[in-house]
């Protein structure tokens, strides 16, 4: 493999590029959610670029901060930060570059107002809050999880505000429900996935703070507080999605995405309750 191709592949791994369509869909679907805009080619470039750069920033920063823990996990032994194919300096430069690129796409292609820019900045700050404090520090463990959910909801809101100063109520509710769905899926399933490694390294994730622990080789003990938390969030997402569909008749694309997220969350909850 040629050096330039190998380097690009390493950056793609660092930024979790295969998962980027999910984040890219947030500004795109948020634009369609307001029901008044038909994106031009320039706008499409801005929406895709904004989603891609914010995705790369959040995931690359998370890998950099969590690398001391992640490098001990068997599945992370081929990660470019672990193998040395990417130095930490190179990874930091790549990560920080995404910030001006995100604002560049936003400002040049979407012509947002000051409020929209401020909301995008708040979205990035929420993403940083999660990456820095989700497993470390003295903040209550739920705050970083809420911050990550807020970062996605605010990303959608920033796109809406770039088009209109007063986004319609169903569009705002859709962004909130999307954030709630992410809160459920990330705070629980991601925490359970990393539980053994986090416990071994002394990290304190949300599920660990609630008392989740390993039993035997592959068993987990799930506290009742985590079960209640998962159930309540799942009900909020399901009821909120149903209300949006019943009261506002959102565009079909938004309905399909919300349904998929809800079903995914329901399957996750079923898995959790049977552990």
PDB file of C-alpha atoms in Angstrom:
ATOM      1  CA  UNK A   1       0.000   0.000   0.000  1.00  0.00           C
ATOM      2  CA  UNK A   2       1.411   3.379  -0.952  1.00  0.00           C
ATOM      3  CA  UNK A   3       2.294   5.713   1.972  1.00  0.00           C
ATOM      4  CA  UNK A   4      -0.371   8.326   1.137  1.00  0.00           C
ATOM      5  CA  UNK A   5      -3.077   5.662   0.872  1.00  0.00           C
ATOM      6  CA  UNK A   6      -1.976   4.054   4.128  1.00  0.00           C
ATOM      7  CA  UNK A   7      -2.003   7.425   5.890  1.00  0.00           C
ATOM      8  CA  UNK A   8      -5.489   8.239   4.652  1.00  0.00           C
ATOM      9  CA  UNK A   9      -6.670   4.824   5.828  1.00  0.00           C
ATOM     10  CA  UNK A  10      -5.209   5.485   9.273  1.00  0.00           C
ATOM     11  CA  UNK A  11      -6.981   8.839   9.495  1.00  0.00           C
ATOM     12  CA  UNK A  12     -10.204   7.142   8.404  1.00  0.00           C
ATOM     13  CA  UNK A  13      -9.830   4.604  11.220  1.00  0.00           C
ATOM     14  CA  UNK A  14      -9.090   7.366  13.731  1.00  0.00           C
ATOM     15  CA  UNK A  15     -12.214   9.289  12.742  1.00  0.00           C
ATOM     16  CA  UNK A  16     -14.452   6.178  12.407  1.00  0.00           C
ATOM     17  CA  UNK A  17     -15.232   7.110   8.795  1.00  0.00           C
ATOM     18  CA  UNK A  18     -17.546   4.118   8.119  1.00  0.00           C
ATOM     19  CA  UNK A  19     -19.941   5.477  10.765  1.00  0.00           C
ATOM     20  CA  UNK A  20     -19.960   9.001   9.330  1.00  0.00           C
ATOM     21  CA  UNK A  21     -23.195   8.627   7.285  1.00  0.00           C
ATOM     22  CA  UNK A  22     -25.141   8.605  10.559  1.00  0.00           C
ATOM     23  CA  UNK A  23     -23.722  11.978  11.600  1.00  0.00           C
ATOM     24  CA  UNK A  24     -23.922  13.385   8.078  1.00  0.00           C
ATOM     25  CA  UNK A  25     -27.626  12.557   8.047  1.00  0.00           C
ATOM     26  CA  UNK A  26     -28.263  14.888  11.011  1.00  0.00           C
ATOM     27  CA  UNK A  27     -27.766  18.247   9.211  1.00  0.00           C
ATOM     28  CA  UNK A  28     -29.344  16.877   6.029  1.00  0.00           C
ATOM     29  CA  UNK A  29     -32.492  15.576   7.717  1.00  0.00           C
ATOM     30  CA  UNK A  30     -32.671  18.657   9.938  1.00  0.00           C
ATOM     31  CA  UNK A  31     -32.801  20.799   6.806  1.00  0.00           C
ATOM     32  CA  UNK A  32     -35.652  18.734   5.410  1.00  0.00           C
ATOM     33  CA  UNK A  33     -37.385  18.776   8.800  1.00  0.00           C
ATOM     34  CA  UNK A  34     -38.188  22.484   8.545  1.00  0.00           C
ATOM     35  CA  UNK A  35     -40.043  21.735   5.309  1.00  0.00           C
ATOM     36  CA  UNK A  36     -39.178  24.991   3.557  1.00  0.00           C
ATOM     37  CA  UNK A  37     -35.804  24.418   1.928  1.00  0.00           C
ATOM     38  CA  UNK A  38     -34.752  22.613  -1.224  1.00  0.00           C
ATOM     39  CA  UNK A  39     -30.976  22.268  -0.929  1.00  0.00           C
ATOM     40  CA  UNK A  40     -28.881  23.567  -3.807  1.00  0.00           C
ATOM     41  CA  UNK A  41     -25.624  21.888  -4.816  1.00  0.00           C
ATOM     42  CA  UNK A  42     -23.666  24.360  -2.679  1.00  0.00           C
ATOM     43  CA  UNK A  43     -25.920  23.651   0.273  1.00  0.00           C
ATOM     44  CA  UNK A  44     -25.498  19.909  -0.192  1.00  0.00           C
ATOM     45  CA  UNK A  45     -21.724  20.344  -0.067  1.00  0.00           C
ATOM     46  CA  UNK A  46     -22.074  22.356   3.129  1.00  0.00           C
ATOM     47  CA  UNK A  47     -24.408  19.882   4.817  1.00  0.00           C
ATOM     48  CA  UNK A  48     -22.270  16.855   3.969  1.00  0.00           C
ATOM     49  CA  UNK A  49     -19.052  18.668   4.853  1.00  0.00           C
ATOM     50  CA  UNK A  50     -20.469  19.883   8.166  1.00  0.00           C
ATOM     51  CA  UNK A  51     -21.679  16.427   9.148  1.00  0.00           C
ATOM     52  CA  UNK A  52     -18.432  14.763   8.099  1.00  0.00           C
ATOM     53  CA  UNK A  53     -16.074  17.175   9.866  1.00  0.00           C
ATOM     54  CA  UNK A  54     -18.031  17.214  13.126  1.00  0.00           C
ATOM     55  CA  UNK A  55     -18.112  13.415  13.027  1.00  0.00           C
ATOM     56  CA  UNK A  56     -14.363  13.118  12.443  1.00  0.00           C
ATOM     57  CA  UNK A  57     -13.649  15.648  15.186  1.00  0.00           C
ATOM     58  CA  UNK A  58     -15.758  13.943  17.836  1.00  0.00           C
ATOM     59  CA  UNK A  59     -14.563  10.406  17.203  1.00  0.00           C
ATOM     60  CA  UNK A  60     -10.903  11.278  16.687  1.00  0.00           C
ATOM     61  CA  UNK A  61     -10.845  13.327  19.896  1.00  0.00           C
ATOM     62  CA  UNK A  62     -12.493  10.456  21.756  1.00  0.00           C
ATOM     63  CA  UNK A  63      -9.876   8.003  20.493  1.00  0.00           C
ATOM     64  CA  UNK A  64      -7.047  10.331  21.504  1.00  0.00           C
ATOM     65  CA  UNK A  65      -8.338  10.859  25.026  1.00  0.00           C
ATOM     66  CA  UNK A  66      -9.380   7.243  25.640  1.00  0.00           C
ATOM     67  CA  UNK A  67      -6.314   5.700  24.002  1.00  0.00           C
ATOM     68  CA  UNK A  68      -4.520   4.879  27.294  1.00  0.00           C
ATOM     69  CA  UNK A  69      -7.513   2.654  28.138  1.00  0.00           C
ATOM     70  CA  UNK A  70      -8.450   1.479  24.646  1.00  0.00           C
ATOM     71  CA  UNK A  71      -4.959   0.265  23.771  1.00  0.00           C
ATOM     72  CA  UNK A  72      -5.328  -2.539  26.339  1.00  0.00           C
ATOM     73  CA  UNK A  73      -8.447  -3.896  24.611  1.00  0.00           C
ATOM     74  CA  UNK A  74      -7.806  -6.872  22.269  1.00  0.00           C
ATOM     75  CA  UNK A  75      -9.936  -5.380  19.491  1.00  0.00           C
ATOM     76  CA  UNK A  76      -7.861  -2.179  19.485  1.00  0.00           C
ATOM     77  CA  UNK A  77      -4.440  -3.720  18.997  1.00  0.00           C
ATOM     78  CA  UNK A  78      -4.382  -2.799  15.295  1.00  0.00           C
ATOM     79  CA  UNK A  79      -5.516   0.787  15.840  1.00  0.00           C
ATOM     80  CA  UNK A  80      -3.023   3.210  14.219  1.00  0.00           C
ATOM     81  CA  UNK A  81      -2.383   4.968  17.544  1.00  0.00           C
ATOM     82  CA  UNK A  82      -1.538   1.629  19.160  1.00  0.00           C
ATOM     83  CA  UNK A  83       0.697   0.403  16.333  1.00  0.00           C
ATOM     84  CA  UNK A  84       2.408   3.778  15.945  1.00  0.00           C
ATOM     85  CA  UNK A  85       1.296   4.202  12.336  1.00  0.00           C
ATOM     86  CA  UNK A  86      -0.083   7.555  13.466  1.00  0.00           C
ATOM     87  CA  UNK A  87       1.772   9.644  16.016  1.00  0.00           C
ATOM     88  CA  UNK A  88      -0.223  11.528  18.641  1.00  0.00           C
ATOM     89  CA  UNK A  89       0.947  14.797  17.094  1.00  0.00           C
ATOM     90  CA  UNK A  90      -0.397  13.785  13.685  1.00  0.00           C
ATOM     91  CA  UNK A  91      -3.646  12.638  15.255  1.00  0.00           C
ATOM     92  CA  UNK A  92      -4.067  15.903  17.169  1.00  0.00           C
ATOM     93  CA  UNK A  93      -3.405  17.989  14.059  1.00  0.00           C
ATOM     94  CA  UNK A  94      -5.973  15.989  12.100  1.00  0.00           C
ATOM     95  CA  UNK A  95      -8.517  16.307  14.906  1.00  0.00           C
ATOM     96  CA  UNK A  96      -8.130  20.044  15.459  1.00  0.00           C
ATOM     97  CA  UNK A  97      -8.204  20.704  11.706  1.00  0.00           C
ATOM     98  CA  UNK A  98     -11.821  19.561  11.655  1.00  0.00           C
ATOM     99  CA  UNK A  99     -12.954  22.591  13.693  1.00  0.00           C
ATOM    100  CA  UNK A 100     -12.078  25.298  11.129  1.00  0.00           C
ATOM    101  CA  UNK A 101     -13.220  22.981   8.343  1.00  0.00           C
ATOM    102  CA  UNK A 102     -16.622  22.547   9.998  1.00  0.00           C
ATOM    103  CA  UNK A 103     -17.098  26.282  10.412  1.00  0.00           C
ATOM    104  CA  UNK A 104     -15.793  26.821   6.887  1.00  0.00           C
ATOM    105  CA  UNK A 105     -18.420  24.532   5.370  1.00  0.00           C
ATOM    106  CA  UNK A 106     -21.077  26.091   7.588  1.00  0.00           C
ATOM    107  CA  UNK A 107     -20.229  29.717   6.829  1.00  0.00           C
ATOM    108  CA  UNK A 108     -19.383  29.436   3.137  1.00  0.00           C
ATOM    109  CA  UNK A 109     -22.117  27.045   2.014  1.00  0.00           C
ATOM    110  CA  UNK A 110     -25.034  27.750   4.351  1.00  0.00           C
ATOM    111  CA  UNK A 111     -24.613  31.490   5.136  1.00  0.00           C
ATOM    112  CA  UNK A 112     -25.840  31.125   8.739  1.00  0.00           C
ATOM    113  CA  UNK A 113     -26.765  33.912  11.159  1.00  0.00           C
ATOM    114  CA  UNK A 114     -24.923  34.599  14.406  1.00  0.00           C
ATOM    115  CA  UNK A 115     -27.290  32.452  16.466  1.00  0.00           C
ATOM    116  CA  UNK A 116     -26.769  29.439  14.203  1.00  0.00           C
ATOM    117  CA  UNK A 117     -22.985  29.800  14.501  1.00  0.00           C
ATOM    118  CA  UNK A 118     -23.272  30.047  18.296  1.00  0.00           C
ATOM    119  CA  UNK A 119     -25.387  26.882  18.399  1.00  0.00           C
ATOM    120  CA  UNK A 120     -22.834  25.021  16.259  1.00  0.00           C
ATOM    121  CA  UNK A 121     -20.099  26.165  18.648  1.00  0.00           C
ATOM    122  CA  UNK A 122     -22.186  24.899  21.566  1.00  0.00           C
ATOM    123  CA  UNK A 123     -22.533  21.556  19.771  1.00  0.00           C
ATOM    124  CA  UNK A 124     -18.758  21.201  19.467  1.00  0.00           C
ATOM    125  CA  UNK A 125     -18.250  22.208  23.106  1.00  0.00           C
ATOM    126  CA  UNK A 126     -20.744  19.550  24.185  1.00  0.00           C
ATOM    127  CA  UNK A 127     -18.843  16.982  22.133  1.00  0.00           C
ATOM    128  CA  UNK A 128     -15.602  18.018  23.844  1.00  0.00           C
ATOM    129  CA  UNK A 129     -17.281  17.759  27.253  1.00  0.00           C
ATOM    130  CA  UNK A 130     -18.209  14.156  26.558  1.00  0.00           C
ATOM    131  CA  UNK A 131     -14.814  13.172  25.188  1.00  0.00           C
ATOM    132  CA  UNK A 132     -12.883  14.731  28.074  1.00  0.00           C
ATOM    133  CA  UNK A 133     -15.067  13.824  31.062  1.00  0.00           C
ATOM    134  CA  UNK A 134     -17.070  10.711  30.129  1.00  0.00           C
ATOM    135  CA  UNK A 135     -14.651   8.431  31.998  1.00  0.00           C
ATOM    136  CA  UNK A 136     -12.506  10.820  34.014  1.00  0.00           C
ATOM    137  CA  UNK A 137     -12.812  13.789  36.351  1.00  0.00           C
ATOM    138  CA  UNK A 138     -15.278  14.805  39.039  1.00  0.00           C
ATOM    139  CA  UNK A 139     -18.299  15.655  36.932  1.00  0.00           C
ATOM    140  CA  UNK A 140     -21.360  13.468  37.625  1.00  0.00           C
ATOM    141  CA  UNK A 141     -21.166  10.699  35.034  1.00  0.00           C
ATOM    142  CA  UNK A 142     -24.536  11.535  33.516  1.00  0.00           C
ATOM    143  CA  UNK A 143     -23.484  15.067  32.517  1.00  0.00           C
ATOM    144  CA  UNK A 144     -21.013  14.015  29.771  1.00  0.00           C
ATOM    145  CA  UNK A 145     -23.575  11.552  28.406  1.00  0.00           C
ATOM    146  CA  UNK A 146     -26.208  14.293  28.221  1.00  0.00           C
ATOM    147  CA  UNK A 147     -23.601  16.573  26.630  1.00  0.00           C
ATOM    148  CA  UNK A 148     -23.011  14.095  23.803  1.00  0.00           C
ATOM    149  CA  UNK A 149     -26.738  13.803  23.155  1.00  0.00           C
ATOM    150  CA  UNK A 150     -27.017  17.592  23.214  1.00  0.00           C
ATOM    151  CA  UNK A 151     -24.153  17.928  20.737  1.00  0.00           C
ATOM    152  CA  UNK A 152     -26.111  15.973  18.117  1.00  0.00           C
ATOM    153  CA  UNK A 153     -29.389  17.779  18.821  1.00  0.00           C
ATOM    154  CA  UNK A 154     -27.608  21.144  18.634  1.00  0.00           C
ATOM    155  CA  UNK A 155     -25.914  20.158  15.373  1.00  0.00           C
ATOM    156  CA  UNK A 156     -29.360  19.652  13.896  1.00  0.00           C
ATOM    157  CA  UNK A 157     -30.638  22.891  15.438  1.00  0.00           C
ATOM    158  CA  UNK A 158     -27.715  24.892  14.035  1.00  0.00           C
ATOM    159  CA  UNK A 159     -28.641  23.729  10.542  1.00  0.00           C
ATOM    160  CA  UNK A 160     -32.285  24.662  11.060  1.00  0.00           C
ATOM    161  CA  UNK A 161     -31.345  28.098  12.403  1.00  0.00           C
ATOM    162  CA  UNK A 162     -29.153  28.684   9.352  1.00  0.00           C
ATOM    163  CA  UNK A 163     -32.349  28.629   7.289  1.00  0.00           C
ATOM    164  CA  UNK A 164     -34.911  30.181   9.618  1.00  0.00           C
ATOM    165  CA  UNK A 165     -34.888  32.088  12.891  1.00  0.00           C
ATOM    166  CA  UNK A 166     -37.975  30.188  14.045  1.00  0.00           C
ATOM    167  CA  UNK A 167     -37.781  26.446  13.272  1.00  0.00           C
ATOM    168  CA  UNK A 168     -41.183  24.724  13.394  1.00  0.00           C
ATOM    169  CA  UNK A 169     -42.052  22.913  16.608  1.00  0.00           C
ATOM    170  CA  UNK A 170     -42.026  19.389  15.107  1.00  0.00           C
ATOM    171  CA  UNK A 171     -38.519  19.945  13.743  1.00  0.00           C
ATOM    172  CA  UNK A 172     -37.250  21.029  17.162  1.00  0.00           C
ATOM    173  CA  UNK A 173     -38.951  18.069  18.848  1.00  0.00           C
ATOM    174  CA  UNK A 174     -37.416  15.721  16.290  1.00  0.00           C
ATOM    175  CA  UNK A 175     -33.930  17.026  17.143  1.00  0.00           C
ATOM    176  CA  UNK A 176     -34.613  16.562  20.857  1.00  0.00           C
ATOM    177  CA  UNK A 177     -35.881  12.999  20.406  1.00  0.00           C
ATOM    178  CA  UNK A 178     -32.861  12.174  18.258  1.00  0.00           C
ATOM    179  CA  UNK A 179     -30.630  13.363  21.096  1.00  0.00           C
ATOM    180  CA  UNK A 180     -32.583  11.286  23.626  1.00  0.00           C
ATOM    181  CA  UNK A 181     -32.169   8.204  21.470  1.00  0.00           C
ATOM    182  CA  UNK A 182     -28.432   8.752  21.322  1.00  0.00           C
ATOM    183  CA  UNK A 183     -28.354   9.268  25.096  1.00  0.00           C
ATOM    184  CA  UNK A 184     -29.868   5.817  25.589  1.00  0.00           C
ATOM    185  CA  UNK A 185     -27.706   3.992  23.082  1.00  0.00           C
ATOM    186  CA  UNK A 186     -24.388   5.587  23.997  1.00  0.00           C
ATOM    187  CA  UNK A 187     -24.625   5.857  27.769  1.00  0.00           C
ATOM    188  CA  UNK A 188     -25.665   2.223  28.224  1.00  0.00           C
ATOM    189  CA  UNK A 189     -24.598   0.013  25.317  1.00  0.00           C
ATOM    190  CA  UNK A 190     -21.250   1.724  24.774  1.00  0.00           C
ATOM    191  CA  UNK A 191     -20.532   1.642  28.491  1.00  0.00           C
ATOM    192  CA  UNK A 192     -21.357  -2.063  28.724  1.00  0.00           C
ATOM    193  CA  UNK A 193     -19.163  -2.814  25.706  1.00  0.00           C
ATOM    194  CA  UNK A 194     -16.148  -1.163  27.362  1.00  0.00           C
ATOM    195  CA  UNK A 195     -16.940  -2.275  30.912  1.00  0.00           C
ATOM    196  CA  UNK A 196     -14.154  -4.817  31.423  1.00  0.00           C
ATOM    197  CA  UNK A 197     -11.441  -2.578  30.013  1.00  0.00           C
ATOM    198  CA  UNK A 198     -12.666   0.472  31.926  1.00  0.00           C
ATOM    199  CA  UNK A 199     -12.775  -1.433  35.212  1.00  0.00           C
ATOM    200  CA  UNK A 200      -9.296  -2.865  34.667  1.00  0.00           C
ATOM    201  CA  UNK A 201      -7.831   0.573  33.965  1.00  0.00           C
ATOM    202  CA  UNK A 202      -9.682   2.438  36.717  1.00  0.00           C
ATOM    203  CA  UNK A 203     -11.878   4.517  34.420  1.00  0.00           C
ATOM    204  CA  UNK A 204     -15.293   5.519  35.754  1.00  0.00           C
ATOM    205  CA  UNK A 205     -17.946   5.455  33.060  1.00  0.00           C
ATOM    206  CA  UNK A 206     -21.660   6.058  33.575  1.00  0.00           C
ATOM    207  CA  UNK A 207     -22.554   2.365  33.907  1.00  0.00           C
ATOM    208  CA  UNK A 208     -19.704   1.822  36.373  1.00  0.00           C
ATOM    209  CA  UNK A 209     -20.847   4.793  38.448  1.00  0.00           C
ATOM    210  CA  UNK A 210     -24.301   3.186  38.702  1.00  0.00           C
ATOM    211  CA  UNK A 211     -22.752  -0.024  40.028  1.00  0.00           C
ATOM    212  CA  UNK A 212     -22.498  -2.317  37.002  1.00  0.00           C
ATOM    213  CA  UNK A 213     -19.842  -4.970  37.470  1.00  0.00           C
ATOM    214  CA  UNK A 214     -18.414  -8.087  35.847  1.00  0.00           C
ATOM    215  CA  UNK A 215     -19.362 -11.497  37.202  1.00  0.00           C
ATOM    216  CA  UNK A 216     -17.309 -14.507  36.175  1.00  0.00           C
ATOM    217  CA  UNK A 217     -15.748 -14.634  32.741  1.00  0.00           C
ATOM    218  CA  UNK A 218     -18.508 -13.144  30.606  1.00  0.00           C
ATOM    219  CA  UNK A 219     -21.322 -12.288  32.997  1.00  0.00           C
ATOM    220  CA  UNK A 220     -22.503  -8.821  33.981  1.00  0.00           C
ATOM    221  CA  UNK A 221     -24.444  -7.671  37.001  1.00  0.00           C
ATOM    222  CA  UNK A 222     -26.827  -4.892  35.958  1.00  0.00           C
ATOM    223  CA  UNK A 223     -28.114  -2.678  38.792  1.00  0.00           C
ATOM    224  CA  UNK A 224     -31.813  -1.856  38.949  1.00  0.00           C
ATOM    225  CA  UNK A 225     -31.006   1.846  38.543  1.00  0.00           C
ATOM    226  CA  UNK A 226     -29.525   1.199  35.103  1.00  0.00           C
ATOM    227  CA  UNK A 227     -32.529  -0.895  34.094  1.00  0.00           C
ATOM    228  CA  UNK A 228     -34.939   1.866  35.155  1.00  0.00           C
ATOM    229  CA  UNK A 229     -32.850   4.501  33.393  1.00  0.00           C
ATOM    230  CA  UNK A 230     -32.858   2.501  30.150  1.00  0.00           C
ATOM    231  CA  UNK A 231     -36.585   1.796  30.367  1.00  0.00           C
ATOM    232  CA  UNK A 232     -37.527   5.434  31.006  1.00  0.00           C
ATOM    233  CA  UNK A 233     -35.393   6.738  28.148  1.00  0.00           C
ATOM    234  CA  UNK A 234     -36.761   4.102  25.803  1.00  0.00           C
ATOM    235  CA  UNK A 235     -40.330   5.073  26.669  1.00  0.00           C
ATOM    236  CA  UNK A 236     -39.526   8.763  26.107  1.00  0.00           C
ATOM    237  CA  UNK A 237     -38.109   8.026  22.657  1.00  0.00           C
ATOM    238  CA  UNK A 238     -40.967   5.739  21.648  1.00  0.00           C
ATOM    239  CA  UNK A 239     -43.727   8.024  22.941  1.00  0.00           C
ATOM    240  CA  UNK A 240     -42.047  11.114  21.504  1.00  0.00           C
ATOM    241  CA  UNK A 241     -41.675   9.483  18.107  1.00  0.00           C
ATOM    242  CA  UNK A 242     -45.293   8.330  18.114  1.00  0.00           C
ATOM    243  CA  UNK A 243     -46.463  11.814  19.121  1.00  0.00           C
ATOM    244  CA  UNK A 244     -44.499  13.435  16.317  1.00  0.00           C
ATOM    245  CA  UNK A 245     -46.020  11.097  13.773  1.00  0.00           C
ATOM    246  CA  UNK A 246     -49.563  11.518  15.117  1.00  0.00           C
ATOM    247  CA  UNK A 247     -49.587  15.278  15.682  1.00  0.00           C
ATOM    248  CA  UNK A 248     -47.350  16.686  12.962  1.00  0.00           C
ATOM    249  CA  UNK A 249     -47.094  14.122  10.152  1.00  0.00           C
ATOM    250  CA  UNK A 250     -43.345  14.668   9.602  1.00  0.00           C
ATOM    251  CA  UNK A 251     -41.737  13.952   6.214  1.00  0.00           C
ATOM    252  CA  UNK A 252     -41.501  10.251   5.457  1.00  0.00           C
ATOM    253  CA  UNK A 253     -37.702  10.232   5.578  1.00  0.00           C
ATOM    254  CA  UNK A 254     -37.678  11.637   9.113  1.00  0.00           C
ATOM    255  CA  UNK A 255     -40.302   9.156  10.218  1.00  0.00           C
ATOM    256  CA  UNK A 256     -38.341   6.219   8.832  1.00  0.00           C
ATOM    257  CA  UNK A 257     -35.121   7.320  10.560  1.00  0.00           C
ATOM    258  CA  UNK A 258     -36.879   7.884  13.883  1.00  0.00           C
ATOM    259  CA  UNK A 259     -38.556   4.474  13.623  1.00  0.00           C
ATOM    260  CA  UNK A 260     -35.233   2.766  12.922  1.00  0.00           C
ATOM    261  CA  UNK A 261     -33.613   4.466  15.914  1.00  0.00           C
ATOM    262  CA  UNK A 262     -36.543   3.521  18.132  1.00  0.00           C
ATOM    263  CA  UNK A 263     -36.468  -0.124  17.049  1.00  0.00           C
ATOM    264  CA  UNK A 264     -32.719  -0.249  17.578  1.00  0.00           C
ATOM    265  CA  UNK A 265     -33.202   1.144  21.061  1.00  0.00           C
ATOM    266  CA  UNK A 266     -35.955  -1.382  21.773  1.00  0.00           C
ATOM    267  CA  UNK A 267     -33.703  -4.277  20.746  1.00  0.00           C
ATOM    268  CA  UNK A 268     -30.935  -2.863  22.919  1.00  0.00           C
ATOM    269  CA  UNK A 269     -33.307  -2.640  25.889  1.00  0.00           C
ATOM    270  CA  UNK A 270     -34.426  -6.243  25.366  1.00  0.00           C
ATOM    271  CA  UNK A 271     -30.786  -7.324  25.366  1.00  0.00           C
ATOM    272  CA  UNK A 272     -30.110  -5.357  28.541  1.00  0.00           C
ATOM    273  CA  UNK A 273     -33.088  -6.748  30.445  1.00  0.00           C
ATOM    274  CA  UNK A 274     -32.092 -10.339  29.645  1.00  0.00           C
ATOM    275  CA  UNK A 275     -28.476 -10.027  30.783  1.00  0.00           C
TER     276      UNK A 275
END
